[in-house]
Coordinates of C-alpha atoms and ligand atoms in Angstrom, one line a residue:
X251 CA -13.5 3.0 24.2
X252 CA -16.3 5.6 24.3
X253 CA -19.4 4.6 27.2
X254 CA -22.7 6.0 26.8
X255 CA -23.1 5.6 30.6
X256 CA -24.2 9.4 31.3
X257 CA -27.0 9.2 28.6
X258 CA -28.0 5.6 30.1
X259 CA -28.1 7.1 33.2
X260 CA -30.2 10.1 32.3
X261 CA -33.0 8.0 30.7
X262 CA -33.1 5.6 33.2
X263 CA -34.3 9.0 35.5
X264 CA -36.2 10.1 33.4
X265 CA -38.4 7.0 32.9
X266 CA -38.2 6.7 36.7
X267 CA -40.1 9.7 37.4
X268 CA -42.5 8.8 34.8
X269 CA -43.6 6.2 37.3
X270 CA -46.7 6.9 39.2
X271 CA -48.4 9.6 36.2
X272 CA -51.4 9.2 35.0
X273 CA -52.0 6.9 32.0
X274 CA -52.0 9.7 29.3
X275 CA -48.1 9.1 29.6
X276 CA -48.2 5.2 29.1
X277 CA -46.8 5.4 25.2
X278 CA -44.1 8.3 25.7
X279 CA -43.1 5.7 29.0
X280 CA -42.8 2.8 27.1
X281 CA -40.7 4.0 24.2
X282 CA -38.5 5.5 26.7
X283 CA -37.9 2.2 28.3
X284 CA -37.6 0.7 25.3
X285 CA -34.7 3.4 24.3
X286 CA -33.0 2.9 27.1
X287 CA -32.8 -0.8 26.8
X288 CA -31.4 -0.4 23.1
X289 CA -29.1 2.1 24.8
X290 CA -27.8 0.0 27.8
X291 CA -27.2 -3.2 24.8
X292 CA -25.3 -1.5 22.5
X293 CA -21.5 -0.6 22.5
X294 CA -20.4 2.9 21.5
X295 CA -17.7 2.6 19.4
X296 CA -15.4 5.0 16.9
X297 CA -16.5 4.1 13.6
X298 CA -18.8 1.7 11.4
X299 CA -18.6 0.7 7.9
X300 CA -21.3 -0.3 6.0
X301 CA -21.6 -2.0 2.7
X302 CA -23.9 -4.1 0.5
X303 CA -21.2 -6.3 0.5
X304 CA -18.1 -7.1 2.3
X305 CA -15.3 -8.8 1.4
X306 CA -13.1 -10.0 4.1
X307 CA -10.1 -11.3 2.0
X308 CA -10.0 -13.7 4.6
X309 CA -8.6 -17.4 4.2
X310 CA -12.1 -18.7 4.1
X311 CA -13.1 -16.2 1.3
X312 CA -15.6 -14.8 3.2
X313 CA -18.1 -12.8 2.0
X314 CA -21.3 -11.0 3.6
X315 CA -23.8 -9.1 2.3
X316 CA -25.6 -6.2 3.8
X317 CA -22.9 -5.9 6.7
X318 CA -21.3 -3.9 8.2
X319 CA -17.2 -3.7 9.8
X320 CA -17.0 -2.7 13.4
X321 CA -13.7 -0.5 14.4
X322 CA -12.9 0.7 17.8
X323 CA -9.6 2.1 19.1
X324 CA -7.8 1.4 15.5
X325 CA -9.1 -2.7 15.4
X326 CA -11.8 -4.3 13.9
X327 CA -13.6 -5.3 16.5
X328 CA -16.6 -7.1 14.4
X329 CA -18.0 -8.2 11.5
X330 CA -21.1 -9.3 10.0
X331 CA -24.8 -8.4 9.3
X332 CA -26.0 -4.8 9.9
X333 CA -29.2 -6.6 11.0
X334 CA -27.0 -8.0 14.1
X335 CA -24.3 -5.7 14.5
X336 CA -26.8 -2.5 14.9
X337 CA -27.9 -3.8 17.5
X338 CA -24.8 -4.3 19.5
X339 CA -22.8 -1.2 18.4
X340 CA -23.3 2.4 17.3
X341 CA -21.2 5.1 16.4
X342 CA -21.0 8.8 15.6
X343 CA -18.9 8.2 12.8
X344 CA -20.8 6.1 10.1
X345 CA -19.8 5.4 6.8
X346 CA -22.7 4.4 5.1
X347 CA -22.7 1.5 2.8
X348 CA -25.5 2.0 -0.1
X349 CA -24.2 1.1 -3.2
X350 CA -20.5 0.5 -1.6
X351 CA -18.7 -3.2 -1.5
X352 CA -15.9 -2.9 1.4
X353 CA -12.9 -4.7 1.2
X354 CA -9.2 -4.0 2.7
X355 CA -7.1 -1.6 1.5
X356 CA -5.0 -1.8 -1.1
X357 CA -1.0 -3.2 -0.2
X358 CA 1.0 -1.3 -2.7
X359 CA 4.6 -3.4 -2.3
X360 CA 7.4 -1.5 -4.1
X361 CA 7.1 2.2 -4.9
X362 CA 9.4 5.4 -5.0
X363 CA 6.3 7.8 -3.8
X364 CA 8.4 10.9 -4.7
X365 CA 8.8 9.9 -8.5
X366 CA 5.4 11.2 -9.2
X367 CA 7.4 14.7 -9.7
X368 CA 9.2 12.7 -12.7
X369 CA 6.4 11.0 -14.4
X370 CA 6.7 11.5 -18.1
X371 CA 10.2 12.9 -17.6
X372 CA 12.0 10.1 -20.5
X373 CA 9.7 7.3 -22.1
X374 CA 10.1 3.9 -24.2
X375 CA 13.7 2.9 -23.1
X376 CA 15.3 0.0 -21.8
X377 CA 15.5 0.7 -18.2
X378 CA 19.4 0.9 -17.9
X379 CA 19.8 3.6 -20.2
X380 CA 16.5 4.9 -18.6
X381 CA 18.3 5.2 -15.1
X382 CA 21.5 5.9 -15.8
X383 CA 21.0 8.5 -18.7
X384 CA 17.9 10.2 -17.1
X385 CA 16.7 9.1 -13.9
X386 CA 20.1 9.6 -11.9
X387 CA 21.2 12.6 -13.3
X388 CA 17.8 14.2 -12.8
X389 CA 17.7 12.8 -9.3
X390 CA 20.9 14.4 -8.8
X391 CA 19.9 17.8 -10.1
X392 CA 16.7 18.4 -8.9
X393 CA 15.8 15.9 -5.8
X394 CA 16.3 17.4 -2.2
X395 CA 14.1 17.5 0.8
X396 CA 11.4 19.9 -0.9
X397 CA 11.0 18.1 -3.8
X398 CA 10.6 14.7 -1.7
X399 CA 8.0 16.3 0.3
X400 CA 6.1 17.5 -2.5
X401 CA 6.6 14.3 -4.9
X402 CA 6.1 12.0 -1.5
X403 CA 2.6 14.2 -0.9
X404 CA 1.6 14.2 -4.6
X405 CA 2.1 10.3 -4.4
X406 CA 0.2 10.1 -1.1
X407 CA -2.8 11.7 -2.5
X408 CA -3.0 9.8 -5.4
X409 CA -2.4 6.3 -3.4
X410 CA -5.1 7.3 -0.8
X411 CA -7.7 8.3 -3.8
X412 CA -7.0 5.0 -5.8
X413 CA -8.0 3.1 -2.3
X414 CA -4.0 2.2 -1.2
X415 CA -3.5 1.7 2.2
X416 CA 0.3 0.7 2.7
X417 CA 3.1 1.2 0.5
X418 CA 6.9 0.3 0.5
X419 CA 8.9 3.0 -0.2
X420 CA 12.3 3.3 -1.6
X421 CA 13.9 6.9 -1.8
X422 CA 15.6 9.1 -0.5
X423 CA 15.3 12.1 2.6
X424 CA 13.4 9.3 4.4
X425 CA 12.6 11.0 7.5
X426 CA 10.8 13.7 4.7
X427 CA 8.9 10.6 3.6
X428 CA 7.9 9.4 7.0
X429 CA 7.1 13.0 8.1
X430 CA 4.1 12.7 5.3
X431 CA 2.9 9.5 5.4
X432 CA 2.5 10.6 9.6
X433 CA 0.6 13.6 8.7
X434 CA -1.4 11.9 6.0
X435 CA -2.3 9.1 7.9
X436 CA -0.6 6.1 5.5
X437 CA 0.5 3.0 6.3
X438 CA 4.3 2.3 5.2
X439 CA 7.5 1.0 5.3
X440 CA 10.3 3.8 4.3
X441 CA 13.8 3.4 3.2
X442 CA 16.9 5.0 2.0
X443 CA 18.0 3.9 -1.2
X444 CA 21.5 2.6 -0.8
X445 CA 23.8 3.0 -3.7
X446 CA 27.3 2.9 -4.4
X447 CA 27.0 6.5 -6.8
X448 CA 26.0 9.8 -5.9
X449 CA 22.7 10.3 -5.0
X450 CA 20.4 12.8 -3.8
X451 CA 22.3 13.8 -0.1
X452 CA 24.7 11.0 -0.2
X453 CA 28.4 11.0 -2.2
X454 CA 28.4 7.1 -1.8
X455 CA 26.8 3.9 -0.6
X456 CA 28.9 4.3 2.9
X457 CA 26.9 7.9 3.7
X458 CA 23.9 6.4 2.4
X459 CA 24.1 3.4 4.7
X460 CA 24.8 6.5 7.5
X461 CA 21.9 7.6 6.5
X462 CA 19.5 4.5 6.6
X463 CA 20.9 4.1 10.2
X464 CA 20.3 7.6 11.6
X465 CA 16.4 7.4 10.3
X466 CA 16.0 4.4 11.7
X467 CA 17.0 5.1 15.0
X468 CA 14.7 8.4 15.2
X469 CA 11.8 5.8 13.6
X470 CA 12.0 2.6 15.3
X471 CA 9.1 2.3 17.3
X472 CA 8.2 5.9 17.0
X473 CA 4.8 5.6 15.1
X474 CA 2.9 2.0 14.3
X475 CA 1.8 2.8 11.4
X476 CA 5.7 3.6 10.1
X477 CA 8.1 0.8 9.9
X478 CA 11.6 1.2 9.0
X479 CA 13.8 -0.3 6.7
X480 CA 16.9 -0.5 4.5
X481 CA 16.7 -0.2 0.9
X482 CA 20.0 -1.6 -1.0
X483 CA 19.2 -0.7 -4.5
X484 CA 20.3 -3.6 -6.5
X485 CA 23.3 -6.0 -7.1
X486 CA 24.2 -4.0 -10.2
X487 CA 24.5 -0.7 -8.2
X488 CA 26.4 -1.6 -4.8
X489 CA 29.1 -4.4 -4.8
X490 CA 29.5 -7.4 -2.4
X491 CA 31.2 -6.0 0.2
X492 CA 28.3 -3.1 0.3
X493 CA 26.0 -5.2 0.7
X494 CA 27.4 -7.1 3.4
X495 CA 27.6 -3.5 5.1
X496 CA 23.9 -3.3 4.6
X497 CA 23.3 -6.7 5.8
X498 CA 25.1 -6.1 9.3
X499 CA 23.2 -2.8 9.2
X500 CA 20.1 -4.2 9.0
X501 CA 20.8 -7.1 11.6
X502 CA 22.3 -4.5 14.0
X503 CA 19.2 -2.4 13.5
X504 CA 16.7 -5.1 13.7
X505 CA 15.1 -4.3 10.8
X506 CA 14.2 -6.1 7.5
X507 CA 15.3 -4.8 4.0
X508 CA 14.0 -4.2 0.8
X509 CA 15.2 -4.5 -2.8
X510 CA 15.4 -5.0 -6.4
X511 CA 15.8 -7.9 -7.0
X512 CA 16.2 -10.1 -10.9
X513 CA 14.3 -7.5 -12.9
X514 CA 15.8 -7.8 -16.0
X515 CA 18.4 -9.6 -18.0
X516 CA 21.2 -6.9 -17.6
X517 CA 21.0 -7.6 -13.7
X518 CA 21.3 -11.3 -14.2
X519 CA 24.3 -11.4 -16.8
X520 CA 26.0 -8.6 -14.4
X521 CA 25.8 -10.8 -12.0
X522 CA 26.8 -14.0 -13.9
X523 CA 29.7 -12.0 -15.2
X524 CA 31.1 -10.6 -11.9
X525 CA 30.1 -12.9 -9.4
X526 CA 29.6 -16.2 -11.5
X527 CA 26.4 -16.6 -9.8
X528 CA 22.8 -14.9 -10.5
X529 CA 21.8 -11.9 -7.9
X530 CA 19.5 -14.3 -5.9
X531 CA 22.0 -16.8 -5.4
X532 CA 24.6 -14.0 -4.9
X533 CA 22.5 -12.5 -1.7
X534 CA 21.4 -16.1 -0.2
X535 CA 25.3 -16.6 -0.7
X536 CA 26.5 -13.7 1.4
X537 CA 23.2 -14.1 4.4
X538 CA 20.9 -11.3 2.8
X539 CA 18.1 -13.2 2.3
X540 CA 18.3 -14.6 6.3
X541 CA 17.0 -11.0 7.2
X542 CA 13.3 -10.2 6.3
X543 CA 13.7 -9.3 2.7
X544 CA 11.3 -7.7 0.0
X545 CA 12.4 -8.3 -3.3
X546 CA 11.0 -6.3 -6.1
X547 CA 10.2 -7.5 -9.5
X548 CA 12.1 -11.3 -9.6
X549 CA 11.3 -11.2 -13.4
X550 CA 13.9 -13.5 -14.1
X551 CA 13.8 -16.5 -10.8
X552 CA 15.4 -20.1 -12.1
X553 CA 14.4 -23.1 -11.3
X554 CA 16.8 -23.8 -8.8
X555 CA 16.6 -20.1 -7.4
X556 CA 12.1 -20.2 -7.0
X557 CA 12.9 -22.8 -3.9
X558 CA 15.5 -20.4 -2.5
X559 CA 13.2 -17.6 -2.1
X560 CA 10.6 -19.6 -0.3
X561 CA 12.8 -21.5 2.0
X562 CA 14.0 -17.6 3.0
X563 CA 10.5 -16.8 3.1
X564 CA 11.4 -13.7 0.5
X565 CA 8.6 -11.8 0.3
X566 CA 8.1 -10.9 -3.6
X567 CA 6.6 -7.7 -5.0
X568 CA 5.3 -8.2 -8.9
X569 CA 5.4 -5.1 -10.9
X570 CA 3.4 -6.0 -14.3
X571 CA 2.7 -2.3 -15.5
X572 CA 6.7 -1.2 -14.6
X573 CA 7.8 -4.4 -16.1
X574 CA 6.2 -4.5 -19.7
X575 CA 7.2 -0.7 -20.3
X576 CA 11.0 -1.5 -19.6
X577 CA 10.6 -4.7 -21.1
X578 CA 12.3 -6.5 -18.7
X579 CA 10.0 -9.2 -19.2
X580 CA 7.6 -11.7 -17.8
X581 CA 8.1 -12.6 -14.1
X582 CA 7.0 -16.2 -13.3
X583 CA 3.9 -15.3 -10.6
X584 CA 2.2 -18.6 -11.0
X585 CA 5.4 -20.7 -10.3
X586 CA 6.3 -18.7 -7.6
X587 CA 3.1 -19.1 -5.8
X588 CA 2.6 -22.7 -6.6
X589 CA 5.8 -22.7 -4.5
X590 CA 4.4 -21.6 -1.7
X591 CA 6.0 -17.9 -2.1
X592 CA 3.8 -15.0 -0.5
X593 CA 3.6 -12.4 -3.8
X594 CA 2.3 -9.3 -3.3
X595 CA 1.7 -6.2 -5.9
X596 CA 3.6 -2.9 -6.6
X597 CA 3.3 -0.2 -8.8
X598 CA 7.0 0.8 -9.0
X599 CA 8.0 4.3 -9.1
X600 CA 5.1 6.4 -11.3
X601 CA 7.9 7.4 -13.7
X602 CA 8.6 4.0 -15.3
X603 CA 4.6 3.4 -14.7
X604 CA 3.3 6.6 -14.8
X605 CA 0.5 6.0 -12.1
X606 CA 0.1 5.0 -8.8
X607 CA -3.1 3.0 -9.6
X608 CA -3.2 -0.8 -7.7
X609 CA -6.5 -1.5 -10.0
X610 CA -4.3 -1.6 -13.5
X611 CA -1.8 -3.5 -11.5
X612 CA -4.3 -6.5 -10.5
X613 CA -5.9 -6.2 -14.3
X614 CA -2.4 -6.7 -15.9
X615 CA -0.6 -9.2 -13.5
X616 CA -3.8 -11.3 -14.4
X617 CA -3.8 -10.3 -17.9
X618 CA -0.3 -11.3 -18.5
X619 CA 0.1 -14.5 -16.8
X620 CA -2.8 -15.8 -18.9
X621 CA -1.5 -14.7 -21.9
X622 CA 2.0 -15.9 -21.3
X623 CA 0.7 -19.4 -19.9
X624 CA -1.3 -19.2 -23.2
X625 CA -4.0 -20.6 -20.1
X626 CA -6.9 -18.3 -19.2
X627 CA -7.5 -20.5 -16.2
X628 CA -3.9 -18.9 -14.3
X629 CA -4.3 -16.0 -12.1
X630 CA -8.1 -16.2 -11.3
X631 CA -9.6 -12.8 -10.0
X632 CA -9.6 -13.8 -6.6
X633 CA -6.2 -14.8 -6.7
X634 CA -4.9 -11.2 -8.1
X635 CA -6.8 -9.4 -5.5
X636 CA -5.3 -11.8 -2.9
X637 CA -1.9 -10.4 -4.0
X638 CA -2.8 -7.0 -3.5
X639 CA -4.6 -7.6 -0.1
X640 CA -3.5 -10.1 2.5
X641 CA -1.0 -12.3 -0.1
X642 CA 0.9 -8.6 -0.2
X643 CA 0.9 -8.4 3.6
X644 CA 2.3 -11.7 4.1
X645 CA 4.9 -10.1 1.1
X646 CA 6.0 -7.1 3.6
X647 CA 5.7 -9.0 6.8
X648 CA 2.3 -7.6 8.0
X649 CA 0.2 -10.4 7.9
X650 CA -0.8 -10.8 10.9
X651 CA -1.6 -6.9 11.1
X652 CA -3.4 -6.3 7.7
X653 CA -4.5 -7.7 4.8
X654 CA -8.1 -8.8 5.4
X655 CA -11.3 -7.7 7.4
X656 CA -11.1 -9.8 10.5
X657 CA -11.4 -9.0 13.8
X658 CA -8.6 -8.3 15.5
X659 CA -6.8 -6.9 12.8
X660 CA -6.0 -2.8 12.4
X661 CA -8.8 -1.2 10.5
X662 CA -7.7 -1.1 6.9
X663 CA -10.9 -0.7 5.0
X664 CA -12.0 1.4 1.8
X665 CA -15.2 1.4 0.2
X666 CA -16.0 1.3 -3.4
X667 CA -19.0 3.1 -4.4
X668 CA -20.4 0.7 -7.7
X669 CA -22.5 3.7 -8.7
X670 CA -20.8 3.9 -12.2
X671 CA -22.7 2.8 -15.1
X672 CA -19.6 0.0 -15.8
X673 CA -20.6 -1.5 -12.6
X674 CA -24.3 -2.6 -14.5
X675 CA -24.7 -5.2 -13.9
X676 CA -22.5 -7.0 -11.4
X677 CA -22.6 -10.8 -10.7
X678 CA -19.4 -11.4 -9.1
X679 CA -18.4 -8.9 -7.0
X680 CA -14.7 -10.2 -6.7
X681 CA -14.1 -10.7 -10.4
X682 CA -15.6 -7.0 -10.8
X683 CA -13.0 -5.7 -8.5
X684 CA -10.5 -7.3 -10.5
X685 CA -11.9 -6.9 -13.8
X686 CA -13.7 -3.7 -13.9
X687 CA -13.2 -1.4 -11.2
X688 CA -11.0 1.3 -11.1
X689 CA -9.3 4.2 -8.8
X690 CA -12.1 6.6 -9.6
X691 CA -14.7 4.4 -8.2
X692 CA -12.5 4.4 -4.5
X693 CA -15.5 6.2 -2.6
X694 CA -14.0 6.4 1.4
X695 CA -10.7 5.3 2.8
X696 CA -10.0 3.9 6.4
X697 CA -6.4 3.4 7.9
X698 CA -5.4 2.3 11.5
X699 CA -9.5 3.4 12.1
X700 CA -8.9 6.8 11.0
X701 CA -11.2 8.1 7.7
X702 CA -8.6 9.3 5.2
X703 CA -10.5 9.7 2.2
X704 CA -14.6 10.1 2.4
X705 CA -17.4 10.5 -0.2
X706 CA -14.1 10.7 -2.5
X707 CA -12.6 13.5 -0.4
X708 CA -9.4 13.6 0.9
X709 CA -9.2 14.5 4.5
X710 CA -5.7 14.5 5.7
X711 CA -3.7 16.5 2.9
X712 CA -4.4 19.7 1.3
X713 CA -4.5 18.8 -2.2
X714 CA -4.6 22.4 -3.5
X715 CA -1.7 23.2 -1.9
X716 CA 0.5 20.5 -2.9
X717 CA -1.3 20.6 -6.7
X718 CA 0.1 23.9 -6.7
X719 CA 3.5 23.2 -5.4
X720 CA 3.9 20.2 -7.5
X721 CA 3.1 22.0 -10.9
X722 CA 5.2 24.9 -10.2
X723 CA 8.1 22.5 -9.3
X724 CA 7.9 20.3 -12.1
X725 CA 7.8 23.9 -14.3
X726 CA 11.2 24.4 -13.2
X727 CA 12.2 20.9 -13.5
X728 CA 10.9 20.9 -17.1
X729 CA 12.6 24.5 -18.4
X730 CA 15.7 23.4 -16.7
X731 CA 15.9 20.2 -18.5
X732 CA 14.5 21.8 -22.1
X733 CA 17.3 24.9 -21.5
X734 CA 20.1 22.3 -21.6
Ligands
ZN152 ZN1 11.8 0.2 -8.2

């Protein structure tokens, strides 16, 4: 925490040797005093936000209006009314708030960041023939630690322009991934995809769980703002006894896990057919689901199997864009939160997507529900932009971290600028987030207190660099692919 004690100090002089002139130099003495009272009341902190309007995502649903978010040291330290906190706080680093509603950032749940280098690579199939004919050969062929540092930047630039904050990653060359999201300044938790095939710098799902432990160990605790964790793939892709190996991994390691998790029918009739059971009731069966577990997609929950995933406290990720291009169908978000479930948002990887953009993903998971409910009343705005705030916090275990504006929590703010002309007019700012806004409009970005993105400029990654490197990989990627 900054002081302003010399400049206090100075002006306090100064109006002291004022004292005793003649009074010609009554006015410049009085506003002096007068500065240096402001001066001695107010706080010097690292950054304010301001916006025309603020919303907290808080329990309460609170809202404020002409207001303005406090950070110091990372934190938010206060909230409320510029008209109040101006005169408690100032800053050298302003964010000003004309046209601009704050809000917390984005909580993108289930991504593979470095899959932006494979967007567009194989369209409109079922997503077994999708992975198996396309995306793990290619993955094979052309994914090492260069093209994860690349794909993992392009992803990052995009996630930080659309007004992301935190993502969960699944992919591989993890300590390439955390390496970025340090630089870039990101909030995430990063895994190694276990799997039982070859994969991209693992023959098997033993090397791959070798893997998962070694970057752990160099992450653990190493930066705040990078959690580590393991990243089975799926029960169709590693069998029982492999995922028992992850599970004591994961317990040894004291860290959570995350994976798929009943996204589509071949999944569940795999798992009927080998294990006689579905893949939740598989993994609750062999004490997965007693570690801190994200499970992505859950298209296909039962009855019997909704209950099991709230009394493990699962945290689920919905992926409504990834889900209706596979087809792999309409997960049940409504009954899962009416059961108490935390469900958060995820954009998937951007090849079975092809974007990173958390917007669409709140516009369709709201969209869908309704129409599948045949009820327009299911998945209010406010409750969508719950899941992609503090509902997907409580999803990845970080909600009592992020989430929402409150004090006390790190500073995980972005502005959205409602210049644009689809922002006339506006009469419910939350419904308008939900409804109408999109990445573009994504005007500054804040994580852990430090200004990422401003006046829709990235700071923290060199975007014509990676532009570069990214198109002349995915040349190579492409003639390789057409010269077969
Ligand atoms: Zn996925």
């Amino acid at each position: 925490m900054k002081t302003n004690l010399a400049c206090r100090t100075v002006l306090i002089v100064l109006f002291g040797l004022y004292q005793g002139l003649d009074a010609g130099w009554a006015s410049a003495q009085e506003s002096s005093i007068l500065q240096a009272q402001s001066h001695r009341s107010k706080q010097t902190v690292d950054l304010i936000v301001k916006g025309d309007h603020i919303v907290t995502m808080d329990a309460a649903g609170s809202l404020f209006t002409d207001a303005v978010v406090v950070v110091d040291e990372g934190l938010i330290i206060a909230i409320g009314p510029a008209s109040e906190m101006l005169t408690s706080f100032q800053s050298d680093e302003v964010l000003e708030g004309n046209n601009r509603i704050v809000m917390p950032g984005l909580i993108n749940g289930h991504s593979h960041a470095a899959m932006t280098l494979l967007r567009g690579i194989a369209e409109d199939m079922a997503l077994l023939e999708w992975l198996t004919q396309y995306i793990f050969p290619a993955e094979l062929e052309f994914v090492d630690s260069k093209f994860v540092r690349i794909g993992t930047e392009l992803a990052c630039w995009e996630m930080i322009r659309g007004g992301t904050t935190t993502f969960v990653d699944m992919y591989y060359f993890p300590d390439t991934i955390a390496e970025v999201v340090e630089s870039c300044g990101l909030r995430a938790l990063i895994s190694a995809t276990v799997i039982e095939r070859p994969s991209p710098g693992a023959a098997n799902a033993a090397d791959s769980i070798d893997i998962g432990n070694a970057f752990i160990k160099r992450w653990k605790g190493k930066n705040s703002r990078i959690t580590p964790v393991f990243g089975p793939h799926a029960s169709y892709t590693l069998n029982v006894e492999q995922l028992i190996a992850v599970r004591e991994a994961a317990k040894e390691a004291g860290v959570g896990i995350t994976i798929h998790m009943s996204e589509s029918r071949y999944e569940v009739d795999y798992a009927k057919e080998h294990y006689g059971k579905s893949s939740i009731e598989l993994f609750d069966s062999i004490g997965l689901l007693d570690l801190p577990v994200i499970g992505a997609h859950v298209v296909w929950p039962t009855n019997t199997e909704i209950p099991i995933l709230a009394k493990r406290k699962v945290g689920v990720i919905h992926n409504p864009t990834s889900n209706m291009k596979t087809a792999a169908g309409i997960s049940p978000v409504t009954r899962m939160l009416e059961a108490g479930i935390h469900v958060g948002l995820g954009t998937d990887g951007a090849a079975s997507n092809n974007d990173l953009d958390m917007w669409e993903e709140m516009r369709l998971a709201a969209f869908l529900q309704k129409v599948d409910r045949m009820n327009p009343e299911v998945m209010p705005a406010n409750t969508v932009l719950t899941m992609a705030t503090r509902g997907g916090a409580g999803a990845i275990g970080l909600g009592d971290t992020i989430g929402s504006l409150e004090v006390g929590k790190r500073a995980d703010i972005i502005q959205v600028s409602f210049d644009d002309v689809h922002f006339i007019p506006t009469y419910d700012v939350r419904a308008h987030l939900v409804y109408v806004a999109d990445e573009q409009d994504v005007s500054s970005v804040v994580v852990d207190g430090k200004v990422l993105m401003k006046d829709k400029e990235v700071l923290t990654i060199d975007t014509d660099r990676v532009s570069r490197e990214a198109t002349v990989l995915a040349r190579r990627i492409h003639f390789e692919m057409q010269s077969r």
